[in-house]
Amino acid sequence: MTVLRTIEQLESELDELAERYPDVVGVIDALLDELVADDDLLDVLFSEVPKWHYLFKPPFEIKRFEACWQSGQRVYILKPYDEDGHLIDFRLFLGHDIRTDECFVLTVQHRSTCYDTTTPAYRNLCVRYDQLDIPAVRRNS
């Protein structure tokens, strides 16, 4: 059973974000609570990517972050929706350690820049992943 964990840096990001976007952080907190409360959900998530999970409150999409996968990092993107069914402007990035079956919420970033692999935010995501010593993705030849 996969376990969800947050890291200290994420908690700081959410605190800063809450000052400007309290509703967004409310949605993110509710989603994280939902993921922790459902023992089987994380296992299902990683076996069915990409996927839109509309039955959960709040609903969300999950997909691989292909730029990270290309460099061997098992990183997923969560795209939460608000209570009105609108996609919020922030994305959560998760690193999955298959050795320990732990999923780490690494960062939250604005959608306008979060996919840009030339930014300090992307490099920071990769550093956080590496600091957790999550093993590289094995690719079939």
mmCIF file of C-alpha atoms in Angstrom:
data_model
loop_
_atom_site.group_PDB
_atom_site.id
_atom_site.type_symbol
_atom_site.label_atom_id
_atom_site.label_comp_id
_atom_site.label_asym_id
_atom_site.label_seq_id
_atom_site.Cartn_x
_atom_site.Cartn_y
_atom_site.Cartn_z
ATOM 1 C CA MET A 1 0.000 0.000 0.000
ATOM 2 C CA THR A 2 1.444 3.332 -1.097
ATOM 3 C CA VAL A 3 1.908 5.965 1.615
ATOM 4 C CA LEU A 4 1.647 9.703 0.915
ATOM 5 C CA ARG A 5 4.132 12.029 2.560
ATOM 6 C CA THR A 6 4.733 15.745 2.310
ATOM 7 C CA ILE A 7 8.094 17.404 2.707
ATOM 8 C CA GLU A 8 8.938 20.473 4.756
ATOM 9 C CA GLN A 9 9.604 22.648 1.711
ATOM 10 C CA LEU A 10 6.111 21.906 0.365
ATOM 11 C CA GLU A 11 4.539 22.919 3.663
ATOM 12 C CA SER A 12 6.371 26.255 3.439
ATOM 13 C CA GLU A 13 5.189 26.758 -0.144
ATOM 14 C CA LEU A 14 1.597 26.098 0.874
ATOM 15 C CA ASP A 15 1.867 28.564 3.772
ATOM 16 C CA GLU A 16 3.127 31.263 1.398
ATOM 17 C CA LEU A 17 0.475 30.423 -1.178
ATOM 18 C CA ALA A 18 -2.279 30.588 1.464
ATOM 19 C CA GLU A 19 -1.551 34.266 2.028
ATOM 20 C CA ARG A 20 -2.571 35.115 -1.557
ATOM 21 C CA TYR A 21 -4.802 32.192 -2.549
ATOM 22 C CA PRO A 22 -6.522 30.718 0.531
ATOM 23 C CA ASP A 23 -9.214 29.003 -1.578
ATOM 24 C CA VAL A 24 -6.591 27.268 -3.713
ATOM 25 C CA VAL A 25 -4.764 25.975 -0.646
ATOM 26 C CA GLY A 26 -8.102 24.780 0.717
ATOM 27 C CA VAL A 27 -8.605 22.684 -2.432
ATOM 28 C CA ILE A 28 -5.041 21.345 -2.241
ATOM 29 C CA ASP A 29 -5.404 20.478 1.453
ATOM 30 C CA ALA A 30 -8.718 18.719 0.765
ATOM 31 C CA LEU A 31 -7.134 16.721 -2.056
ATOM 32 C CA LEU A 32 -4.173 15.686 0.077
ATOM 33 C CA ASP A 33 -6.549 14.654 2.871
ATOM 34 C CA GLU A 34 -8.529 12.586 0.354
ATOM 35 C CA LEU A 35 -5.381 10.861 -0.897
ATOM 36 C CA VAL A 36 -4.277 10.021 2.647
ATOM 37 C CA ALA A 37 -7.725 8.783 3.709
ATOM 38 C CA ASP A 38 -8.226 6.292 0.869
ATOM 39 C CA ASP A 39 -5.908 3.319 1.420
ATOM 40 C CA ASP A 40 -6.168 2.057 -2.143
ATOM 41 C CA LEU A 41 -6.338 5.280 -4.121
ATOM 42 C CA LEU A 42 -2.602 5.873 -4.476
ATOM 43 C CA ASP A 43 -2.055 2.305 -5.668
ATOM 44 C CA VAL A 44 -4.745 2.818 -8.311
ATOM 45 C CA LEU A 45 -3.310 6.174 -9.340
ATOM 46 C CA PHE A 46 0.068 4.835 -10.291
ATOM 47 C CA SER A 47 -1.345 1.884 -12.210
ATOM 48 C CA GLU A 48 -3.725 3.981 -14.317
ATOM 49 C CA VAL A 49 -1.837 7.040 -15.566
ATOM 50 C CA PRO A 50 -3.017 9.354 -17.074
ATOM 51 C CA LYS A 51 -6.417 9.427 -15.464
ATOM 52 C CA TRP A 52 -9.114 11.868 -14.454
ATOM 53 C CA HIS A 53 -10.621 11.044 -11.049
ATOM 54 C CA TYR A 54 -13.928 12.878 -11.061
ATOM 55 C CA LEU A 55 -15.599 10.881 -8.292
ATOM 56 C CA PHE A 56 -13.341 12.290 -5.600
ATOM 57 C CA LYS A 57 -13.890 15.541 -3.760
ATOM 58 C CA PRO A 58 -12.112 17.495 -5.043
ATOM 59 C CA PRO A 59 -11.742 15.833 -8.440
ATOM 60 C CA PHE A 60 -8.298 15.738 -10.052
ATOM 61 C CA GLU A 61 -6.247 14.535 -12.972
ATOM 62 C CA ILE A 62 -2.946 12.732 -12.747
ATOM 63 C CA LYS A 63 -0.316 12.257 -15.409
ATOM 64 C CA ARG A 64 3.372 11.579 -15.741
ATOM 65 C CA PHE A 65 5.676 14.557 -15.928
ATOM 66 C CA GLU A 66 7.343 13.388 -19.105
ATOM 67 C CA ALA A 67 10.343 15.718 -18.824
ATOM 68 C CA CYS A 68 11.252 14.082 -15.513
ATOM 69 C CA TRP A 69 10.527 10.568 -16.770
ATOM 70 C CA GLN A 70 12.847 11.187 -19.715
ATOM 71 C CA SER A 71 15.633 11.919 -17.224
ATOM 72 C CA GLY A 72 14.786 8.866 -15.111
ATOM 73 C CA GLN A 73 12.732 10.516 -12.358
ATOM 74 C CA ARG A 74 9.357 9.008 -11.434
ATOM 75 C CA VAL A 75 7.408 12.281 -11.087
ATOM 76 C CA TYR A 76 3.665 12.717 -11.479
ATOM 77 C CA ILE A 77 1.558 15.852 -11.855
ATOM 78 C CA LEU A 78 -1.710 16.262 -9.972
ATOM 79 C CA LYS A 79 -4.126 18.779 -11.456
ATOM 80 C CA PRO A 80 -6.863 19.560 -8.883
ATOM 81 C CA TYR A 81 -10.292 20.998 -9.670
ATOM 82 C CA ASP A 82 -12.183 23.335 -7.361
ATOM 83 C CA GLU A 83 -15.668 22.718 -5.942
ATOM 84 C CA ASP A 84 -17.223 24.267 -9.068
ATOM 85 C CA GLY A 85 -15.390 21.853 -11.355
ATOM 86 C CA HIS A 86 -12.817 24.340 -12.621
ATOM 87 C CA LEU A 87 -9.171 23.391 -12.931
ATOM 88 C CA ILE A 88 -7.167 25.436 -10.422
ATOM 89 C CA ASP A 89 -4.083 27.372 -11.521
ATOM 90 C CA PHE A 90 -1.620 25.293 -9.509
ATOM 91 C CA ARG A 91 -0.156 21.830 -9.933
ATOM 92 C CA LEU A 92 1.211 19.396 -7.365
ATOM 93 C CA PHE A 93 4.284 17.332 -8.225
ATOM 94 C CA LEU A 94 4.750 13.923 -6.643
ATOM 95 C CA GLY A 95 7.758 11.656 -6.589
ATOM 96 C CA HIS A 96 7.079 7.921 -6.214
ATOM 97 C CA ASP A 97 9.668 5.674 -4.588
ATOM 98 C CA ILE A 98 8.769 2.145 -5.641
ATOM 99 C CA ARG A 99 11.331 0.609 -3.261
ATOM 100 C CA THR A 100 9.561 1.912 -0.169
ATOM 101 C CA ASP A 101 6.153 2.461 -1.812
ATOM 102 C CA GLU A 102 6.160 6.059 -0.635
ATOM 103 C CA CYS A 103 4.822 8.995 -2.586
ATOM 104 C CA PHE A 104 6.278 12.392 -1.736
ATOM 105 C CA VAL A 105 4.492 15.638 -2.552
ATOM 106 C CA LEU A 106 7.521 17.606 -3.690
ATOM 107 C CA THR A 107 6.217 21.020 -4.682
ATOM 108 C CA VAL A 108 3.268 23.119 -5.775
ATOM 109 C CA GLN A 109 3.740 25.400 -8.776
ATOM 110 C CA HIS A 110 1.666 27.729 -10.935
ATOM 111 C CA ARG A 111 0.540 26.116 -14.179
ATOM 112 C CA SER A 112 1.863 28.986 -16.310
ATOM 113 C CA THR A 113 5.479 28.034 -15.615
ATOM 114 C CA CYS A 114 5.472 24.598 -14.015
ATOM 115 C CA TYR A 115 6.183 22.662 -17.234
ATOM 116 C CA ASP A 116 9.140 24.839 -18.234
ATOM 117 C CA THR A 117 12.280 22.767 -17.685
ATOM 118 C CA THR A 118 14.570 25.813 -17.935
ATOM 119 C CA THR A 119 13.350 27.438 -14.713
ATOM 120 C CA PRO A 120 14.844 27.385 -11.225
ATOM 121 C CA ALA A 121 11.541 25.846 -10.041
ATOM 122 C CA TYR A 122 12.092 22.804 -12.272
ATOM 123 C CA ARG A 123 15.688 22.435 -11.096
ATOM 124 C CA ASN A 124 14.438 22.732 -7.501
ATOM 125 C CA LEU A 125 11.901 19.945 -8.146
ATOM 126 C CA CYS A 126 14.700 17.703 -9.423
ATOM 127 C CA VAL A 127 16.923 18.541 -6.447
ATOM 128 C CA ARG A 128 14.150 17.664 -3.992
ATOM 129 C CA TYR A 129 13.579 14.367 -5.794
ATOM 130 C CA ASP A 130 17.295 13.533 -5.661
ATOM 131 C CA GLN A 131 17.579 14.514 -1.991
ATOM 132 C CA LEU A 132 14.952 11.881 -1.167
ATOM 133 C CA ASP A 133 17.130 9.266 -2.906
ATOM 134 C CA ILE A 134 14.259 8.007 -5.057
ATOM 135 C CA PRO A 135 15.640 5.480 -7.547
ATOM 136 C CA ALA A 136 15.752 6.142 -11.271
ATOM 137 C CA VAL A 137 13.057 4.776 -13.564
ATOM 138 C CA ARG A 138 14.185 1.720 -15.467
ATOM 139 C CA ARG A 139 13.391 1.999 -19.128
ATOM 140 C CA ASN A 140 13.019 -0.953 -21.441
ATOM 141 C CA SER A 141 15.291 -0.889 -24.456
#
